[in-house]
């Protein structure tokens, strides 16, 4: 499968601003310092499509991207970058607005095909575990991505996968992908899992 194009569509700060519910969608969820924007840029072979900042919480809206691929069964899809949870240095009021908006998107978006849930490979927390369990309860497909894999020693890789799977109570049917936005390790594997989620 080849990536033919990727473009930013819009940012939405309320559900009323979400674009029409037409394309198959895959949402990216994770803590605000987990590297979502960097991963999206890596996945889409772009450097600055998703805004990257050294300050956690740069993503303050739901951002929609349209992607075209050479796969006839997944020729057009939407990637959705949700605001990060956790460490974002924003007001309590803004964080209070994010919660319901994210919940409404994940629980009511009809075209949502799967959730890619990002967890930092070396620094995962109880909040990550709770988010995994919540997403599982929604009944949609889920892919776990362990980010910043380039910082893992070879001897840490297998134990990290086992630890996250055990802590989150994940069965073997839930894929876990090690990913590095720096080296692009895991990019082909993640695209493979995305295609699997949309195959019927």
PDB file of C-alpha atoms in Angstrom:
ATOM      1  CA  UNK A   1       0.000   0.000   0.000  1.00  0.00           C
ATOM      2  CA  UNK A   2       1.248   3.461  -0.909  1.00  0.00           C
ATOM      3  CA  UNK A   3       0.327   6.726   0.751  1.00  0.00           C
ATOM      4  CA  UNK A   4      -0.876   9.004  -2.055  1.00  0.00           C
ATOM      5  CA  UNK A   5      -1.737  12.187  -0.157  1.00  0.00           C
ATOM      6  CA  UNK A   6      -2.454  13.595   3.277  1.00  0.00           C
ATOM      7  CA  UNK A   7      -3.990  16.949   4.112  1.00  0.00           C
ATOM      8  CA  UNK A   8      -5.247  18.827   7.127  1.00  0.00           C
ATOM      9  CA  UNK A   9      -9.014  19.434   6.967  1.00  0.00           C
ATOM     10  CA  UNK A  10     -10.045  21.372  10.059  1.00  0.00           C
ATOM     11  CA  UNK A  11      -9.801  21.856  13.810  1.00  0.00           C
ATOM     12  CA  UNK A  12     -12.973  21.567  15.854  1.00  0.00           C
ATOM     13  CA  UNK A  13     -13.407  22.916  19.376  1.00  0.00           C
ATOM     14  CA  UNK A  14     -16.931  21.541  19.802  1.00  0.00           C
ATOM     15  CA  UNK A  15     -18.888  18.555  18.421  1.00  0.00           C
ATOM     16  CA  UNK A  16     -20.995  20.949  16.357  1.00  0.00           C
ATOM     17  CA  UNK A  17     -17.880  21.780  14.344  1.00  0.00           C
ATOM     18  CA  UNK A  18     -16.978  18.190  13.467  1.00  0.00           C
ATOM     19  CA  UNK A  19     -16.954  17.572   9.689  1.00  0.00           C
ATOM     20  CA  UNK A  20     -19.647  15.346   8.153  1.00  0.00           C
ATOM     21  CA  UNK A  21     -19.559  11.762   9.361  1.00  0.00           C
ATOM     22  CA  UNK A  22     -18.746  10.177   5.980  1.00  0.00           C
ATOM     23  CA  UNK A  23     -15.252   8.705   5.754  1.00  0.00           C
ATOM     24  CA  UNK A  24     -13.957   5.767   7.769  1.00  0.00           C
ATOM     25  CA  UNK A  25     -12.110   7.293  10.710  1.00  0.00           C
ATOM     26  CA  UNK A  26      -9.310   6.249  12.995  1.00  0.00           C
ATOM     27  CA  UNK A  27      -8.704   8.300  16.141  1.00  0.00           C
ATOM     28  CA  UNK A  28      -5.443   8.904  17.990  1.00  0.00           C
ATOM     29  CA  UNK A  29      -5.679   9.050  21.779  1.00  0.00           C
ATOM     30  CA  UNK A  30      -2.964   9.448  24.413  1.00  0.00           C
ATOM     31  CA  UNK A  31      -1.371  11.530  27.119  1.00  0.00           C
ATOM     32  CA  UNK A  32      -0.424  15.045  26.146  1.00  0.00           C
ATOM     33  CA  UNK A  33       3.315  14.292  26.141  1.00  0.00           C
ATOM     34  CA  UNK A  34       3.206  10.913  24.446  1.00  0.00           C
ATOM     35  CA  UNK A  35       4.181  12.154  20.974  1.00  0.00           C
ATOM     36  CA  UNK A  36       0.904  11.954  19.053  1.00  0.00           C
ATOM     37  CA  UNK A  37       1.665  14.735  16.608  1.00  0.00           C
ATOM     38  CA  UNK A  38       5.143  13.388  15.886  1.00  0.00           C
ATOM     39  CA  UNK A  39       3.739   9.924  15.277  1.00  0.00           C
ATOM     40  CA  UNK A  40       1.043  11.224  12.924  1.00  0.00           C
ATOM     41  CA  UNK A  41       3.664  13.128  10.925  1.00  0.00           C
ATOM     42  CA  UNK A  42       5.830  10.013  10.744  1.00  0.00           C
ATOM     43  CA  UNK A  43       2.905   7.806   9.759  1.00  0.00           C
ATOM     44  CA  UNK A  44       1.913  10.217   6.985  1.00  0.00           C
ATOM     45  CA  UNK A  45       5.488  10.788   5.728  1.00  0.00           C
ATOM     46  CA  UNK A  46       5.232  14.466   6.565  1.00  0.00           C
ATOM     47  CA  UNK A  47       7.262  16.757   8.818  1.00  0.00           C
ATOM     48  CA  UNK A  48       4.862  19.488   9.846  1.00  0.00           C
ATOM     49  CA  UNK A  49       1.335  18.394   8.963  1.00  0.00           C
ATOM     50  CA  UNK A  50       0.426  17.862  12.613  1.00  0.00           C
ATOM     51  CA  UNK A  51       1.713  20.642  14.851  1.00  0.00           C
ATOM     52  CA  UNK A  52       4.505  19.526  17.166  1.00  0.00           C
ATOM     53  CA  UNK A  53       5.458  21.482  20.262  1.00  0.00           C
ATOM     54  CA  UNK A  54       7.823  21.019  23.194  1.00  0.00           C
ATOM     55  CA  UNK A  55       4.970  22.151  25.430  1.00  0.00           C
ATOM     56  CA  UNK A  56       2.555  19.303  26.318  1.00  0.00           C
ATOM     57  CA  UNK A  57      -1.013  20.001  25.312  1.00  0.00           C
ATOM     58  CA  UNK A  58      -0.399  21.783  22.028  1.00  0.00           C
ATOM     59  CA  UNK A  59      -3.360  19.938  20.507  1.00  0.00           C
ATOM     60  CA  UNK A  60      -6.283  21.860  21.979  1.00  0.00           C
ATOM     61  CA  UNK A  61      -8.941  20.820  19.489  1.00  0.00           C
ATOM     62  CA  UNK A  62     -10.019  17.761  17.551  1.00  0.00           C
ATOM     63  CA  UNK A  63      -7.969  17.859  14.337  1.00  0.00           C
ATOM     64  CA  UNK A  64      -9.103  16.047  11.205  1.00  0.00           C
ATOM     65  CA  UNK A  65      -6.832  14.884   8.366  1.00  0.00           C
ATOM     66  CA  UNK A  66      -7.849  13.214   5.106  1.00  0.00           C
ATOM     67  CA  UNK A  67      -5.593  10.483   3.737  1.00  0.00           C
ATOM     68  CA  UNK A  68      -5.608   8.788   0.330  1.00  0.00           C
ATOM     69  CA  UNK A  69      -3.923   5.432  -0.199  1.00  0.00           C
ATOM     70  CA  UNK A  70      -3.422   2.958  -3.030  1.00  0.00           C
ATOM     71  CA  UNK A  71      -5.434   0.297  -1.177  1.00  0.00           C
ATOM     72  CA  UNK A  72      -8.743  -0.056  -3.053  1.00  0.00           C
ATOM     73  CA  UNK A  73     -10.483  -1.110   0.169  1.00  0.00           C
ATOM     74  CA  UNK A  74      -9.129   1.855   2.114  1.00  0.00           C
ATOM     75  CA  UNK A  75      -8.579   4.454  -0.570  1.00  0.00           C
ATOM     76  CA  UNK A  76      -9.849   7.372   1.504  1.00  0.00           C
ATOM     77  CA  UNK A  77      -9.938   7.704   5.275  1.00  0.00           C
ATOM     78  CA  UNK A  78      -9.809  10.304   8.007  1.00  0.00           C
ATOM     79  CA  UNK A  79      -7.235  10.464  10.798  1.00  0.00           C
ATOM     80  CA  UNK A  80      -8.439  12.260  13.900  1.00  0.00           C
ATOM     81  CA  UNK A  81      -6.051  13.727  16.466  1.00  0.00           C
ATOM     82  CA  UNK A  82      -7.765  14.120  19.839  1.00  0.00           C
ATOM     83  CA  UNK A  83      -6.482  16.435  22.610  1.00  0.00           C
ATOM     84  CA  UNK A  84      -4.068  14.707  24.953  1.00  0.00           C
ATOM     85  CA  UNK A  85      -5.033  13.924  28.517  1.00  0.00           C
ATOM     86  CA  UNK A  86      -2.887  14.281  31.593  1.00  0.00           C
ATOM     87  CA  UNK A  87      -0.106  16.825  31.708  1.00  0.00           C
ATOM     88  CA  UNK A  88      -1.341  19.574  29.421  1.00  0.00           C
ATOM     89  CA  UNK A  89      -0.464  23.018  30.823  1.00  0.00           C
ATOM     90  CA  UNK A  90      -3.826  24.602  30.189  1.00  0.00           C
ATOM     91  CA  UNK A  91      -6.596  25.943  32.385  1.00  0.00           C
ATOM     92  CA  UNK A  92      -8.940  23.673  34.314  1.00  0.00           C
ATOM     93  CA  UNK A  93     -11.776  25.178  32.309  1.00  0.00           C
ATOM     94  CA  UNK A  94     -10.207  24.052  29.033  1.00  0.00           C
ATOM     95  CA  UNK A  95      -9.504  20.578  30.384  1.00  0.00           C
ATOM     96  CA  UNK A  96     -13.127  20.376  31.526  1.00  0.00           C
ATOM     97  CA  UNK A  97     -14.224  21.201  27.971  1.00  0.00           C
ATOM     98  CA  UNK A  98     -11.970  18.561  26.429  1.00  0.00           C
ATOM     99  CA  UNK A  99     -13.387  15.672  28.440  1.00  0.00           C
ATOM    100  CA  UNK A 100     -16.996  15.802  27.234  1.00  0.00           C
ATOM    101  CA  UNK A 101     -15.908  16.596  23.665  1.00  0.00           C
ATOM    102  CA  UNK A 102     -13.581  13.592  23.517  1.00  0.00           C
ATOM    103  CA  UNK A 103     -16.191  11.350  25.125  1.00  0.00           C
ATOM    104  CA  UNK A 104     -18.879  12.476  22.706  1.00  0.00           C
ATOM    105  CA  UNK A 105     -16.600  11.885  19.733  1.00  0.00           C
ATOM    106  CA  UNK A 106     -15.543   8.381  20.806  1.00  0.00           C
ATOM    107  CA  UNK A 107     -18.994   7.296  21.950  1.00  0.00           C
ATOM    108  CA  UNK A 108     -21.146   8.761  19.173  1.00  0.00           C
ATOM    109  CA  UNK A 109     -19.064   9.086  16.008  1.00  0.00           C
ATOM    110  CA  UNK A 110     -20.646   6.601  13.601  1.00  0.00           C
ATOM    111  CA  UNK A 111     -17.722   6.414  11.180  1.00  0.00           C
ATOM    112  CA  UNK A 112     -15.134   5.666  13.892  1.00  0.00           C
ATOM    113  CA  UNK A 113     -13.544   2.376  12.881  1.00  0.00           C
ATOM    114  CA  UNK A 114     -10.726   2.086  15.386  1.00  0.00           C
ATOM    115  CA  UNK A 115      -8.784   3.892  18.084  1.00  0.00           C
ATOM    116  CA  UNK A 116      -5.002   4.056  18.137  1.00  0.00           C
ATOM    117  CA  UNK A 117      -4.099   4.493  21.789  1.00  0.00           C
ATOM    118  CA  UNK A 118      -0.580   5.763  22.373  1.00  0.00           C
ATOM    119  CA  UNK A 119       1.365   4.867  25.503  1.00  0.00           C
ATOM    120  CA  UNK A 120       4.965   5.852  26.140  1.00  0.00           C
ATOM    121  CA  UNK A 121       6.944   2.625  26.185  1.00  0.00           C
ATOM    122  CA  UNK A 122       9.011   3.443  29.259  1.00  0.00           C
ATOM    123  CA  UNK A 123       6.580   5.643  31.192  1.00  0.00           C
ATOM    124  CA  UNK A 124       3.074   4.195  31.270  1.00  0.00           C
ATOM    125  CA  UNK A 125       0.714   5.069  34.103  1.00  0.00           C
ATOM    126  CA  UNK A 126      -2.581   4.014  35.718  1.00  0.00           C
ATOM    127  CA  UNK A 127      -4.347   6.715  33.712  1.00  0.00           C
ATOM    128  CA  UNK A 128      -3.240   4.958  30.530  1.00  0.00           C
ATOM    129  CA  UNK A 129      -4.648   1.677  31.823  1.00  0.00           C
ATOM    130  CA  UNK A 130      -8.002   3.292  32.624  1.00  0.00           C
ATOM    131  CA  UNK A 131      -8.145   4.836  29.158  1.00  0.00           C
ATOM    132  CA  UNK A 132      -7.458   1.471  27.533  1.00  0.00           C
ATOM    133  CA  UNK A 133     -10.272  -0.112  29.540  1.00  0.00           C
ATOM    134  CA  UNK A 134     -12.667   2.708  28.658  1.00  0.00           C
ATOM    135  CA  UNK A 135     -11.913   2.470  24.936  1.00  0.00           C
ATOM    136  CA  UNK A 136     -12.391  -1.306  25.107  1.00  0.00           C
ATOM    137  CA  UNK A 137     -15.827  -0.771  26.654  1.00  0.00           C
ATOM    138  CA  UNK A 138     -16.884   1.244  23.588  1.00  0.00           C
ATOM    139  CA  UNK A 139     -16.658  -1.863  21.435  1.00  0.00           C
ATOM    140  CA  UNK A 140     -14.621  -0.346  18.605  1.00  0.00           C
ATOM    141  CA  UNK A 141     -11.352  -1.717  17.314  1.00  0.00           C
ATOM    142  CA  UNK A 142      -8.201  -0.705  19.154  1.00  0.00           C
ATOM    143  CA  UNK A 143      -4.484  -0.682  18.411  1.00  0.00           C
ATOM    144  CA  UNK A 144      -1.998   0.012  21.200  1.00  0.00           C
ATOM    145  CA  UNK A 145       1.139   1.875  20.126  1.00  0.00           C
ATOM    146  CA  UNK A 146       4.135   2.088  22.450  1.00  0.00           C
ATOM    147  CA  UNK A 147       5.885   5.295  21.469  1.00  0.00           C
ATOM    148  CA  UNK A 148       9.526   6.374  21.733  1.00  0.00           C
ATOM    149  CA  UNK A 149      10.673   2.820  21.028  1.00  0.00           C
ATOM    150  CA  UNK A 150      14.105   4.108  20.022  1.00  0.00           C
ATOM    151  CA  UNK A 151      14.768   4.811  23.703  1.00  0.00           C
ATOM    152  CA  UNK A 152      14.300   1.158  24.641  1.00  0.00           C
ATOM    153  CA  UNK A 153      17.265  -1.170  24.885  1.00  0.00           C
ATOM    154  CA  UNK A 154      16.840  -4.420  22.985  1.00  0.00           C
ATOM    155  CA  UNK A 155      16.504  -6.279  26.269  1.00  0.00           C
ATOM    156  CA  UNK A 156      13.619  -3.991  27.322  1.00  0.00           C
ATOM    157  CA  UNK A 157      11.416  -4.497  24.288  1.00  0.00           C
ATOM    158  CA  UNK A 158       9.751  -7.833  24.965  1.00  0.00           C
ATOM    159  CA  UNK A 159       9.257  -7.103  28.694  1.00  0.00           C
ATOM    160  CA  UNK A 160       7.630  -3.752  27.836  1.00  0.00           C
ATOM    161  CA  UNK A 161       5.118  -5.434  25.548  1.00  0.00           C
ATOM    162  CA  UNK A 162       4.289  -8.058  28.159  1.00  0.00           C
ATOM    163  CA  UNK A 163       4.016  -5.509  30.975  1.00  0.00           C
ATOM    164  CA  UNK A 164       1.558  -3.280  29.115  1.00  0.00           C
ATOM    165  CA  UNK A 165      -0.546  -6.198  27.901  1.00  0.00           C
ATOM    166  CA  UNK A 166      -0.721  -7.600  31.434  1.00  0.00           C
ATOM    167  CA  UNK A 167      -1.425  -4.270  33.177  1.00  0.00           C
ATOM    168  CA  UNK A 168      -4.214  -3.423  30.725  1.00  0.00           C
ATOM    169  CA  UNK A 169      -5.700  -6.920  30.716  1.00  0.00           C
ATOM    170  CA  UNK A 170      -5.392  -7.180  26.946  1.00  0.00           C
ATOM    171  CA  UNK A 171      -6.039 -10.392  25.118  1.00  0.00           C
ATOM    172  CA  UNK A 172      -3.934 -11.547  22.165  1.00  0.00           C
ATOM    173  CA  UNK A 173      -6.479 -10.119  19.722  1.00  0.00           C
ATOM    174  CA  UNK A 174      -5.435  -6.541  20.602  1.00  0.00           C
ATOM    175  CA  UNK A 175      -2.321  -5.608  18.612  1.00  0.00           C
ATOM    176  CA  UNK A 176       0.550  -3.737  20.242  1.00  0.00           C
ATOM    177  CA  UNK A 177       3.056  -1.949  18.006  1.00  0.00           C
ATOM    178  CA  UNK A 178       6.415  -0.520  19.042  1.00  0.00           C
ATOM    179  CA  UNK A 179       6.901   2.812  17.249  1.00  0.00           C
ATOM    180  CA  UNK A 180       9.604   5.453  16.957  1.00  0.00           C
ATOM    181  CA  UNK A 181       8.738   8.747  15.316  1.00  0.00           C
ATOM    182  CA  UNK A 182      12.472   9.442  15.137  1.00  0.00           C
ATOM    183  CA  UNK A 183      13.483   6.353  13.144  1.00  0.00           C
ATOM    184  CA  UNK A 184      10.008   5.479  11.762  1.00  0.00           C
ATOM    185  CA  UNK A 185      10.326   1.984  13.207  1.00  0.00           C
ATOM    186  CA  UNK A 186       6.861   0.460  13.333  1.00  0.00           C
ATOM    187  CA  UNK A 187       5.377   2.563  10.529  1.00  0.00           C
ATOM    188  CA  UNK A 188       4.726  -0.333   8.168  1.00  0.00           C
ATOM    189  CA  UNK A 189       3.475  -2.485  11.036  1.00  0.00           C
ATOM    190  CA  UNK A 190       1.015   0.179  12.154  1.00  0.00           C
ATOM    191  CA  UNK A 191      -0.331   0.700   8.642  1.00  0.00           C
ATOM    192  CA  UNK A 192      -0.767  -3.054   8.432  1.00  0.00           C
ATOM    193  CA  UNK A 193      -2.834  -3.063  11.620  1.00  0.00           C
ATOM    194  CA  UNK A 194      -4.916  -0.118  10.407  1.00  0.00           C
ATOM    195  CA  UNK A 195      -5.729  -1.958   7.195  1.00  0.00           C
ATOM    196  CA  UNK A 196      -6.683  -5.041   9.205  1.00  0.00           C
ATOM    197  CA  UNK A 197      -9.131  -3.008  11.307  1.00  0.00           C
ATOM    198  CA  UNK A 198     -11.017  -1.915   8.201  1.00  0.00           C
ATOM    199  CA  UNK A 199     -11.027  -5.222   6.345  1.00  0.00           C
ATOM    200  CA  UNK A 200     -14.426  -6.894   6.300  1.00  0.00           C
TER     201      UNK A 200
END
